[in-house]
mmCIF file of C-alpha atoms in Angstrom:
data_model
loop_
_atom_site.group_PDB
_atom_site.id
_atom_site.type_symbol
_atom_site.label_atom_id
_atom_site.label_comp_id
_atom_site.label_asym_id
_atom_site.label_seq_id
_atom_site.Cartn_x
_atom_site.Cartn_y
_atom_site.Cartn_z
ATOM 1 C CA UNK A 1 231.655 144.916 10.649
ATOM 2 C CA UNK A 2 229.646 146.814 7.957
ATOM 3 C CA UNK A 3 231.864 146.662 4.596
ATOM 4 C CA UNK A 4 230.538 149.036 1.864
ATOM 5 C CA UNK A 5 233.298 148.512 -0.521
ATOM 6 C CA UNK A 6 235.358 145.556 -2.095
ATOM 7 C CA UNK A 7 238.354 144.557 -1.063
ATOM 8 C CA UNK A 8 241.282 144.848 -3.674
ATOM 9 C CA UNK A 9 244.735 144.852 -1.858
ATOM 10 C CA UNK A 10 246.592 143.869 0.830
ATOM 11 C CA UNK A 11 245.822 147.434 3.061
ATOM 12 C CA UNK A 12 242.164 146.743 2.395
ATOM 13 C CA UNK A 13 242.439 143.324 4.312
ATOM 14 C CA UNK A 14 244.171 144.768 7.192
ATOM 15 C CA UNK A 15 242.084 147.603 7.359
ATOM 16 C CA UNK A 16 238.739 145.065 7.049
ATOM 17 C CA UNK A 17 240.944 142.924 9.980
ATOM 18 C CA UNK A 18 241.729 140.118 7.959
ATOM 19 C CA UNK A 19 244.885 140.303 7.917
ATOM 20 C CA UNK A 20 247.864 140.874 10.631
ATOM 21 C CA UNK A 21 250.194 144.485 9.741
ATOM 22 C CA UNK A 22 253.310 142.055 10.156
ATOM 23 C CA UNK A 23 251.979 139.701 7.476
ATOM 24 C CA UNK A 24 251.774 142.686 4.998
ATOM 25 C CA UNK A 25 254.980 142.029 3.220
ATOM 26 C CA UNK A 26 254.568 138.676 2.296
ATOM 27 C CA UNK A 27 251.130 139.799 1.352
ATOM 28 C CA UNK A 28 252.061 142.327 -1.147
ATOM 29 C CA UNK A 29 254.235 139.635 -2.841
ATOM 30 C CA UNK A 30 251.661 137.425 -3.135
ATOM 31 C CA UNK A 31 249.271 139.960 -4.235
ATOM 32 C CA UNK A 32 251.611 140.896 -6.896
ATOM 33 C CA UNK A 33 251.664 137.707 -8.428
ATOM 34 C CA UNK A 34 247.853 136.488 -8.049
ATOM 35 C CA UNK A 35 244.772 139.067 -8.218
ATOM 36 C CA UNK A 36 242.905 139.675 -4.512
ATOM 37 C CA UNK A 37 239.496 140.659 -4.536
ATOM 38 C CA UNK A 38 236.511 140.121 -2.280
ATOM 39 C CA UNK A 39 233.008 140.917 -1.957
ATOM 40 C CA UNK A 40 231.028 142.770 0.636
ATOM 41 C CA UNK A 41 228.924 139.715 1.105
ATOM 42 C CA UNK A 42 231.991 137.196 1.189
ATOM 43 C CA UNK A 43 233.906 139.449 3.611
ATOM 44 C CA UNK A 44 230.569 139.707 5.975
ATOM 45 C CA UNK A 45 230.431 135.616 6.269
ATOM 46 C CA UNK A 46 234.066 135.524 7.542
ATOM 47 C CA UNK A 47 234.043 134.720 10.924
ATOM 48 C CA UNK A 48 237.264 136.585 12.278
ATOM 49 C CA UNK A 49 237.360 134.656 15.319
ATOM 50 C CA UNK A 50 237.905 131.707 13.966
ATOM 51 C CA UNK A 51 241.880 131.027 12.495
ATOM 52 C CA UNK A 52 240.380 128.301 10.294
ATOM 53 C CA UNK A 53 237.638 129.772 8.917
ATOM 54 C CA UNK A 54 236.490 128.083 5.450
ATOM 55 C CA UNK A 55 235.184 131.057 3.725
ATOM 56 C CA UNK A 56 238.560 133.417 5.174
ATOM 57 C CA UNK A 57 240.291 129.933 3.439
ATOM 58 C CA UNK A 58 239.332 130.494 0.155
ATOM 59 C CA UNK A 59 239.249 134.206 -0.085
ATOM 60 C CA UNK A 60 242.370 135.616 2.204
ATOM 61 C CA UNK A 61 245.500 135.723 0.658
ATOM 62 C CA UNK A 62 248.215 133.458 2.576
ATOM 63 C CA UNK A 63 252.110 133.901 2.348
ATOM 64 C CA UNK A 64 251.831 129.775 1.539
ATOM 65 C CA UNK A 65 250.985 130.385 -2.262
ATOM 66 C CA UNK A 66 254.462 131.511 -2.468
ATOM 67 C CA UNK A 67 255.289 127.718 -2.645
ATOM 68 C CA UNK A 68 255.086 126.557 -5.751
ATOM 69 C CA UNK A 69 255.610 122.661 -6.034
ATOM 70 C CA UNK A 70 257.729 121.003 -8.983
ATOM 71 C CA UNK A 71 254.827 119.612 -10.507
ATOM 72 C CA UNK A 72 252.453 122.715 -10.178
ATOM 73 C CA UNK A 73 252.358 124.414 -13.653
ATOM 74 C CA UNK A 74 250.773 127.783 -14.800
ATOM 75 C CA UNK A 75 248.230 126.648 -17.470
ATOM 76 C CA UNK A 76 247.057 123.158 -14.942
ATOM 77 C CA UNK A 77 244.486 121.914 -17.516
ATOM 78 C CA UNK A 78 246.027 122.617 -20.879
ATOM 79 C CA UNK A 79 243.619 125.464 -21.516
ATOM 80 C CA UNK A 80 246.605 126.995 -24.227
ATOM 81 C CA UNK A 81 247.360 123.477 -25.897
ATOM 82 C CA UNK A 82 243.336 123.576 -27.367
ATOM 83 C CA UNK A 83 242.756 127.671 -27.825
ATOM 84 C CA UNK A 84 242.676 127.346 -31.940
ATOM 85 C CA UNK A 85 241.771 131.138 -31.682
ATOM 86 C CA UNK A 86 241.723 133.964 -28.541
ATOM 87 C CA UNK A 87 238.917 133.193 -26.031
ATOM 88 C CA UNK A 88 237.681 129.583 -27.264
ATOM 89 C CA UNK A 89 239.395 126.400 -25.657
ATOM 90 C CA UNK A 90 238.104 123.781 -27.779
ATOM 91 C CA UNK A 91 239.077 120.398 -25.783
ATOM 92 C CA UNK A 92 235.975 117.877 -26.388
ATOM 93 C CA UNK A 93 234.185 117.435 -29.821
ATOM 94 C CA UNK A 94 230.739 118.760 -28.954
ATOM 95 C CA UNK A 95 231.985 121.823 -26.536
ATOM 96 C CA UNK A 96 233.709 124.375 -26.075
ATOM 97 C CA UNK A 97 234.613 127.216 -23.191
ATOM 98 C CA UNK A 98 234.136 130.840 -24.268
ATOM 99 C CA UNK A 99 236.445 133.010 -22.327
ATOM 100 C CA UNK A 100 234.708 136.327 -23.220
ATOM 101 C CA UNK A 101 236.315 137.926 -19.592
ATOM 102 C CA UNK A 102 238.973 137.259 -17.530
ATOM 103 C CA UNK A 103 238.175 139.215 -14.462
ATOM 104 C CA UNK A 104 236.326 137.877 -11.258
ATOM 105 C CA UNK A 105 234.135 139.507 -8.393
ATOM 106 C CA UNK A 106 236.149 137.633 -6.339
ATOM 107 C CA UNK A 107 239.463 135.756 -6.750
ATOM 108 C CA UNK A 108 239.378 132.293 -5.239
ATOM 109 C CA UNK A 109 243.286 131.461 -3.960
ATOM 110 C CA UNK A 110 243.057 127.830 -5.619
ATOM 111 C CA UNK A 111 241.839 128.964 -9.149
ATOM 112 C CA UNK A 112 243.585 126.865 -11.803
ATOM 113 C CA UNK A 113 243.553 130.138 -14.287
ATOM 114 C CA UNK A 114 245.143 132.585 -11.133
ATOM 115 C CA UNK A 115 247.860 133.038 -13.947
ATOM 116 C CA UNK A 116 245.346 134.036 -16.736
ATOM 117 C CA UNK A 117 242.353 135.933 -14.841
ATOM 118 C CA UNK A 118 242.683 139.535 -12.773
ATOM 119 C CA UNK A 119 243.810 143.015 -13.710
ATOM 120 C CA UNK A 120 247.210 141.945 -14.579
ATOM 121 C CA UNK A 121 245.858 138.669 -16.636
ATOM 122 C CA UNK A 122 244.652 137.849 -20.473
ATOM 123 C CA UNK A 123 241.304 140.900 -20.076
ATOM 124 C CA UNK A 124 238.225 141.118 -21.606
ATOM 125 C CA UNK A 125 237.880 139.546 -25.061
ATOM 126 C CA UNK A 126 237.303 143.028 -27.854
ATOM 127 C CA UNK A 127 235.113 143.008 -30.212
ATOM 128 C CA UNK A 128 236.921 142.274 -32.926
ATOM 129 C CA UNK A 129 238.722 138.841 -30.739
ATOM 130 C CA UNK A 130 234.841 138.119 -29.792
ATOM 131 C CA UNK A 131 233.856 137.962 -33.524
ATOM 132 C CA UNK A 132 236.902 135.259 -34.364
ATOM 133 C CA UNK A 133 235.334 133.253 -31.698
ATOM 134 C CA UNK A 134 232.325 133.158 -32.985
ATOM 135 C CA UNK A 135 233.367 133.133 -36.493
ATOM 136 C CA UNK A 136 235.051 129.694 -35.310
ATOM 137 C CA UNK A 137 231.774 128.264 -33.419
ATOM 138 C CA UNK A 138 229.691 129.344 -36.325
ATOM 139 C CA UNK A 139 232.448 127.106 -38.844
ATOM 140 C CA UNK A 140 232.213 123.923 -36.381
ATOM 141 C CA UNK A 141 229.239 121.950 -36.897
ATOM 142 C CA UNK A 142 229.798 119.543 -34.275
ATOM 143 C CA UNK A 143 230.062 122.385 -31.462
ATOM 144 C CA UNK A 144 226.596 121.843 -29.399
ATOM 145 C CA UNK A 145 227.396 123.361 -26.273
ATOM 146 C CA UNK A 146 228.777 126.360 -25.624
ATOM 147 C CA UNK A 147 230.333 127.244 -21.804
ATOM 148 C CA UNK A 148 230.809 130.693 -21.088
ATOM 149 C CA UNK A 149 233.815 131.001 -18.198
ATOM 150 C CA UNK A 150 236.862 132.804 -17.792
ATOM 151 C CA UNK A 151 236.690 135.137 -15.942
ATOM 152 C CA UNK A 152 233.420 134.975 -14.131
ATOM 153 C CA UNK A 153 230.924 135.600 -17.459
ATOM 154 C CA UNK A 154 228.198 137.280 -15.242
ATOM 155 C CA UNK A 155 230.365 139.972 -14.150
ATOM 156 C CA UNK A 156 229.594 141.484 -17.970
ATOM 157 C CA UNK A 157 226.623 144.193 -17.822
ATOM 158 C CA UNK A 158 223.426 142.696 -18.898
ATOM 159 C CA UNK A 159 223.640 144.155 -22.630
ATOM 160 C CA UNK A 160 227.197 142.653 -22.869
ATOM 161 C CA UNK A 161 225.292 138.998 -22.309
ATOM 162 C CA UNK A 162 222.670 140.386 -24.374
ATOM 163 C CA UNK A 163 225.164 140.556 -27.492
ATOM 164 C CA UNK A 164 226.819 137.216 -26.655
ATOM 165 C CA UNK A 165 223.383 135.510 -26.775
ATOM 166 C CA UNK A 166 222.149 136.920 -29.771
ATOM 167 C CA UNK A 167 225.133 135.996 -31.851
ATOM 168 C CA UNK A 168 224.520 132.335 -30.374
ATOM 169 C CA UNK A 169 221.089 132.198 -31.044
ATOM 170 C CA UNK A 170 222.259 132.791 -34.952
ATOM 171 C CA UNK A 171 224.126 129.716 -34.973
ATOM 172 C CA UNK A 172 221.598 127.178 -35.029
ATOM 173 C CA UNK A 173 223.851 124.176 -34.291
ATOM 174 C CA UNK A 174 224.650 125.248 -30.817
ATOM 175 C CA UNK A 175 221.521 123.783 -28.289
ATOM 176 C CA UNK A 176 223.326 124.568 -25.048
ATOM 177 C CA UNK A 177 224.781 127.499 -23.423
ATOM 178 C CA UNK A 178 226.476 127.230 -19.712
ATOM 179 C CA UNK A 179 227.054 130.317 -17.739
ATOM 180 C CA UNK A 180 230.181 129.241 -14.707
ATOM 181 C CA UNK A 181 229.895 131.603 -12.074
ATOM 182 C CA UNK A 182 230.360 132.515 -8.288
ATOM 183 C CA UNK A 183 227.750 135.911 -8.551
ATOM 184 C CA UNK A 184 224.855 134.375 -7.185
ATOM 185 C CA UNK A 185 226.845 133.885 -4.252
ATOM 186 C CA UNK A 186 229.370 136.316 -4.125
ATOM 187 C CA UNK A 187 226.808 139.326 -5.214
ATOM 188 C CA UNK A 188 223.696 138.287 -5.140
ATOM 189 C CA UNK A 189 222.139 141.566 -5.744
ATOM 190 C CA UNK A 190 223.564 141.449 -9.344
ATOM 191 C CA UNK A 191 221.015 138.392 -10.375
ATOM 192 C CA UNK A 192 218.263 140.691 -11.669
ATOM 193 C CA UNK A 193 215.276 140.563 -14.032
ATOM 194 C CA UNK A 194 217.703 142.511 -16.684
ATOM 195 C CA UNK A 195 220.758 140.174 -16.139
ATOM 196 C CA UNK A 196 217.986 137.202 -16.388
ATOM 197 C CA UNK A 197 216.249 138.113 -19.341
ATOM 198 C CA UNK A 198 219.742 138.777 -21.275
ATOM 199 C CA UNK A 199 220.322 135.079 -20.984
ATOM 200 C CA UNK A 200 217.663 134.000 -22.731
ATOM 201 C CA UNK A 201 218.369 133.301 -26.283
ATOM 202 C CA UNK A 202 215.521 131.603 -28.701
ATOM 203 C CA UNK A 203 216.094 127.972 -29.301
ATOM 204 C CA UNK A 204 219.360 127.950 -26.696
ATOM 205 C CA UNK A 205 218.821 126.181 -23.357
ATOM 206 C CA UNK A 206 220.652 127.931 -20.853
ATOM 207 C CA UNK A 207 222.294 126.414 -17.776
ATOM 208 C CA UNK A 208 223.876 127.995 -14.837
ATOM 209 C CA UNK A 209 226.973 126.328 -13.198
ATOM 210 C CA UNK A 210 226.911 127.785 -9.144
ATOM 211 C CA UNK A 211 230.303 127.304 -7.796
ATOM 212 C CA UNK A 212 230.227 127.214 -4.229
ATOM 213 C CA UNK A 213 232.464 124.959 -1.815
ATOM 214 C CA UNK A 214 230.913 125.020 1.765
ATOM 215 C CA UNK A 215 227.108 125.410 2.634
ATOM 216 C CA UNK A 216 228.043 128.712 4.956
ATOM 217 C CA UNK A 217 228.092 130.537 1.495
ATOM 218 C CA UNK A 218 224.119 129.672 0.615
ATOM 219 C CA UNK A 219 222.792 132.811 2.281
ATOM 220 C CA UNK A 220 219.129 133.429 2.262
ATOM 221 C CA UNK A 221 220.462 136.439 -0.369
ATOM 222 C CA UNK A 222 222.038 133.456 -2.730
ATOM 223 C CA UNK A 223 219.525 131.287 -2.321
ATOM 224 C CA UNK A 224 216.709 134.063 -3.621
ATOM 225 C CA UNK A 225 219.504 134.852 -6.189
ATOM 226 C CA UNK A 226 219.276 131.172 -7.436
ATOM 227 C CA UNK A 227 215.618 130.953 -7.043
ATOM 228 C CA UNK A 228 215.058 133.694 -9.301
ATOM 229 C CA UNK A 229 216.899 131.790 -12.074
ATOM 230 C CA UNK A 230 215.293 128.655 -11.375
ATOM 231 C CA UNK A 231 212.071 130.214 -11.269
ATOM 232 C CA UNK A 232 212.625 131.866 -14.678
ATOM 233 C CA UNK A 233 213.295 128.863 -16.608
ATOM 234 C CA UNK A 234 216.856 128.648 -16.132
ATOM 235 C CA UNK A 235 218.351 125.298 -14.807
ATOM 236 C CA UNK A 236 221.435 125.165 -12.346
ATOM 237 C CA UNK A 237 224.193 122.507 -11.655
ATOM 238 C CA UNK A 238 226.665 122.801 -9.324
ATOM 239 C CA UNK A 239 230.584 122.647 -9.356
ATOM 240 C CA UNK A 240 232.665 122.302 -6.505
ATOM 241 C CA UNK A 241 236.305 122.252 -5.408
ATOM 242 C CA UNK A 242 237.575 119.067 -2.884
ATOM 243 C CA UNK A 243 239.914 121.396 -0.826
ATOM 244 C CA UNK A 244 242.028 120.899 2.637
ATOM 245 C CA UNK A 245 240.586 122.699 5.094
ATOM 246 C CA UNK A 246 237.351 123.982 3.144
ATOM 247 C CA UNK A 247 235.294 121.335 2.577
ATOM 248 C CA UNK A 248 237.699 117.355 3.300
ATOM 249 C CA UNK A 249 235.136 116.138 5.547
ATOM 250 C CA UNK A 250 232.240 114.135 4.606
ATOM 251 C CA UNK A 251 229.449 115.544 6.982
ATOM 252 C CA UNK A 252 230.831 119.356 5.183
ATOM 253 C CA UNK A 253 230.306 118.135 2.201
ATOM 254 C CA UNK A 254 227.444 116.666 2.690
ATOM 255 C CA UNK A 255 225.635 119.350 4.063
ATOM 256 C CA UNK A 256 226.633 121.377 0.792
ATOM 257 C CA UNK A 257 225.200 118.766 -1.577
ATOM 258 C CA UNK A 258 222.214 118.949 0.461
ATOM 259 C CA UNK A 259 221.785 122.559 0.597
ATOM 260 C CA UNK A 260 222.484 122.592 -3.398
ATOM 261 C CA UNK A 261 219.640 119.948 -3.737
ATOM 262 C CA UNK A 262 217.358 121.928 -1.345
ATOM 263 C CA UNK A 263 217.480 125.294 -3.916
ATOM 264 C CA UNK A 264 217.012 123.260 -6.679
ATOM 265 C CA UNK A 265 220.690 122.948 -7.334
ATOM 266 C CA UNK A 266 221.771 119.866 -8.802
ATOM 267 C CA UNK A 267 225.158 118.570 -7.721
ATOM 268 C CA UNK A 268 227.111 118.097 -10.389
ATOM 269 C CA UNK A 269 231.188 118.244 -10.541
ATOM 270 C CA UNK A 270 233.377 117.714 -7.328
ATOM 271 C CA UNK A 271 236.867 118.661 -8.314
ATOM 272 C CA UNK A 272 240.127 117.230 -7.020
ATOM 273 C CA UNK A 273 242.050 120.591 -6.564
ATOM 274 C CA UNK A 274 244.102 120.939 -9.954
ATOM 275 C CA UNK A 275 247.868 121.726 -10.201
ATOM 276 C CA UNK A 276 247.722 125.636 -9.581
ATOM 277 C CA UNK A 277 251.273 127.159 -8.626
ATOM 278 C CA UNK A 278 250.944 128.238 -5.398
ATOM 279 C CA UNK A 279 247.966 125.785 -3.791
ATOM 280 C CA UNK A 280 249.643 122.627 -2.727
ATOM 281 C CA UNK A 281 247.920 123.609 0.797
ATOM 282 C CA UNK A 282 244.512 123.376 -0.717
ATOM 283 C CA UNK A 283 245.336 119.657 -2.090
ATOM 284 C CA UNK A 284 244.542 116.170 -0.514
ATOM 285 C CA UNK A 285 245.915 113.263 -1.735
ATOM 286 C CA UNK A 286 243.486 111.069 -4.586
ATOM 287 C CA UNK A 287 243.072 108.376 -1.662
ATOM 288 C CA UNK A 288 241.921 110.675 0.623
ATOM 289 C CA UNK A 289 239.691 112.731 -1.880
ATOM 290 C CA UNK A 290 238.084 109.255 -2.309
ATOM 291 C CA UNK A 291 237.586 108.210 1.026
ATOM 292 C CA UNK A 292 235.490 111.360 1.392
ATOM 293 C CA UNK A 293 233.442 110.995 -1.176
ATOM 294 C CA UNK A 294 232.842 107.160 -0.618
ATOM 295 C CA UNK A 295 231.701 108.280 2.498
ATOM 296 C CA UNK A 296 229.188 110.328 1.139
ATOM 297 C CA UNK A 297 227.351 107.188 -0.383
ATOM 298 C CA UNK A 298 224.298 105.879 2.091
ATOM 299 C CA UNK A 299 224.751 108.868 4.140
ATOM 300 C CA UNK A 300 223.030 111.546 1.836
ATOM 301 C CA UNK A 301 219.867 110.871 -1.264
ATOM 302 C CA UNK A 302 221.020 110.346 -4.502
ATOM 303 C CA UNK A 303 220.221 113.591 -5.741
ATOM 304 C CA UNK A 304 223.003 115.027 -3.539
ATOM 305 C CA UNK A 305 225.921 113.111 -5.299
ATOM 306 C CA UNK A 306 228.400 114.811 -7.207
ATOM 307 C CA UNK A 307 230.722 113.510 -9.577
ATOM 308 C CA UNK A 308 234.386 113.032 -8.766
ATOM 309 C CA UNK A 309 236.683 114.330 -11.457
ATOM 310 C CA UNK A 310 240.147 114.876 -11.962
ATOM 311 C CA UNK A 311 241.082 117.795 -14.782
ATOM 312 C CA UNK A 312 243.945 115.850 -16.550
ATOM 313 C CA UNK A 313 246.896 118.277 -16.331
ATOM 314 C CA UNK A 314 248.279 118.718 -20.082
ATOM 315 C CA UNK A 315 244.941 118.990 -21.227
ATOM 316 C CA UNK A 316 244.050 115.623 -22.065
ATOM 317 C CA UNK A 317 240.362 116.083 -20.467
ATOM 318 C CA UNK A 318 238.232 114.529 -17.139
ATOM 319 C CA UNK A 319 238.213 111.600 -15.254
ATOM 320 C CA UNK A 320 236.460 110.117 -12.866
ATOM 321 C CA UNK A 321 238.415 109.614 -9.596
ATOM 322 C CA UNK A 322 237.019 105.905 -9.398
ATOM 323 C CA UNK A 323 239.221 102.809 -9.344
ATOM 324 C CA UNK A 324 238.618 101.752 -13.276
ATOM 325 C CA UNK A 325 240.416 105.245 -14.810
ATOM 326 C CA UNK A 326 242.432 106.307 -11.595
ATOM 327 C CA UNK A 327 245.164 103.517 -10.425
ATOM 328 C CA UNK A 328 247.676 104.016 -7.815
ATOM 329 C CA UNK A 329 251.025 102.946 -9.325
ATOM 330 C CA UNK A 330 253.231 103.909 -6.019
ATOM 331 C CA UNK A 331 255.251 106.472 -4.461
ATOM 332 C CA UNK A 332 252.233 109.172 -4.660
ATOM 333 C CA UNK A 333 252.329 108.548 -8.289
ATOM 334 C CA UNK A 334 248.938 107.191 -10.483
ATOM 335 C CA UNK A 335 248.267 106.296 -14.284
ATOM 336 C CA UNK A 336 245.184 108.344 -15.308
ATOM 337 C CA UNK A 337 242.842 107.160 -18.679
ATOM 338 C CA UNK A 338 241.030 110.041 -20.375
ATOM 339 C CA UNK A 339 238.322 109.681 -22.226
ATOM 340 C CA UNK A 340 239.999 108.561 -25.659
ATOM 341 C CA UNK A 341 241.652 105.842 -24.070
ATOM 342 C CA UNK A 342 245.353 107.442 -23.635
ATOM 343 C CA UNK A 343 247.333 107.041 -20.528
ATOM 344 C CA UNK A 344 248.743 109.938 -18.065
ATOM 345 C CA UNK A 345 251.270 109.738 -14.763
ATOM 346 C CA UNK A 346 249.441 112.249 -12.419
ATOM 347 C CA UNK A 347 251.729 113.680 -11.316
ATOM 348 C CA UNK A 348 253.445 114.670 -14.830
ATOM 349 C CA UNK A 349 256.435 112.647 -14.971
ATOM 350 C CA UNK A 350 257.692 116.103 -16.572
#
């Protein structure tokens, strides 16, 4: 099926086949909670004959995120308990996120921000709200990084990045700058010469997080996409999400890892799937999320290992899922370290 247009609702996905006409009213409420949008290219790589499809998974609305679990929670990570002003979450001493949009080309049906991001979440960051946030990395000399997200950041036209880089590049203190973002894969088209060179900021070395969850979305389009940012300078890591059904199979993930490493992608963050109201579907359990990934050690290069991390919900930070920070204490129930040395119950005990 040729698709010329996005997908933004509920008649668009029957219409594109993706969904069943009886399915449309539990649908709409869904849809009227959480944002739906898709690509052209994402709805193309669905494969309608197939009820299990990974790529339908992550994009395709299901009546399922109507379930919200006891322990699932709007904000997941604590984004809110660490925003000292609008758009900046300020969590670890030498970083901080940037939330200069909250709109995405597509909306993934696990995202830990589906509260926040979407026509009917937080918006795009005005001028005067983008100033404050700079105002505050400008005051904080120990900010060296900072990661643009939201929102998917390359969704902004190229002068929009333009702006955001120049007032970066005036604040000599910050080195790195980290772009989070599905486009390469989700619109390749969009990676251009003008979107490339508005990256580039004088004495900033940029980064590009590509988040991708199953090698199926690495066209020959995305991978040109990413080679054109690799070629120009610009270095890419890769973030992924562990999720049931997607990707909770060690040859599936390995052949993403490999396909990351083989466009000069470097694996980077695996994600255990983070307490998102609506997603308990997407979720394994920590034992099986480690299984997995154990698996993946001796069966692909080291190149093509990510790191396991758990976001600690409340805000307290990462960890990695290994047996020294993440301990089993029974009943489904673990004791989590963060980085500072404090102690969490994942699930809350709240």
């Amino acid at each position: 099926m040729n698709v010329v247009k996005p997908i933004k609702s509920v008649d668009d996905l029957v219409m594109a086949g993706l969904a069943a006409p009886a399915d449309r009213a539990a649908l709409e409420e869904v849809a009227a909670r959480y944002a739906i949008a898709l690509t052209p290219v994402v709805t193309r790589l669905i494969d309608r004959a197939d009820p299990d499809d990974p790529i339908a998974r992550q994009f395709v609305p299901d009546a399922a995120e109507l379930t919200v679990a006891p322990e699932e929670r709007a904000d997941p990570i604590g984004d809110h308990a660490h925003s000292p002003v609008e758009g900046i979450v300020h969590r670890y001493p030498d970083r901080v996120l940037l939330k200069a949009v909250h709109v995405c080309p597509v909306y993934c049906r696990f995202c830990f921000r589906r509260e926040m991001v979407g026509p009917q979440g937080l918006g795009t960051l005005d001028a005067a709200a983008m100033e404050a946030a700079f105002d505050y990395i400008r005051s904080h000399q120990e900010i060296w990084e900072v990661i643009l997200t939201g929102g998917d950041p390359l969704v902004l036209s190229p002068r929009r990045l333009r702006e955001i880089m120049e007032a970066l590049a005036g604040i000599a203190h910050v080195k790195i700058v980290r772009f989070h973002t599905r486009v390469p894969v989700v619109d390749p088209e969009k990676i251009d010469a003008a979107l490339m060179s508005a990256l580039k900021a004088s004495g900033k070395t940029v980064y590009i997080a590509l988040h991708a969850n199953h090698a199926r979305e690495l066209t020959a389009e995305a991978r040109a996409a990413c080679a054109r940012f690799v070629d120009a300078g610009i270095a890419m890591v890769s973030q992924s999400v562990l999720l049931k059904g997607v990707n909770d199979d060690p040859e599936v993930l390995a052949e993403l890892m490999k396909a990351f490493v083989e466009i000069r992608v470097k694996p980077y963050y695996l994600h255990h799937p983070d307490l998102a109201p609506g997603t308990s579907h997407f979720r394994l359990t920590i034992e099986e999320g480690q299984r997995i990934v154990a698996a993946l050690r001796g069966r692909i290069s080291g190149l093509c290992q990510p790191t396991y991390i758990l976001d600690i919900p409340g805000g307290h930070g990462k960890a990695v899922v290994s047996g020294s920070t993440v301990r089993a204490t029974g009943d489904g129930c673990y004791s989590v370290s963060d980085y500072r040395g404090g102690e969490h119950s994942y699930p809350p005990a709240d």
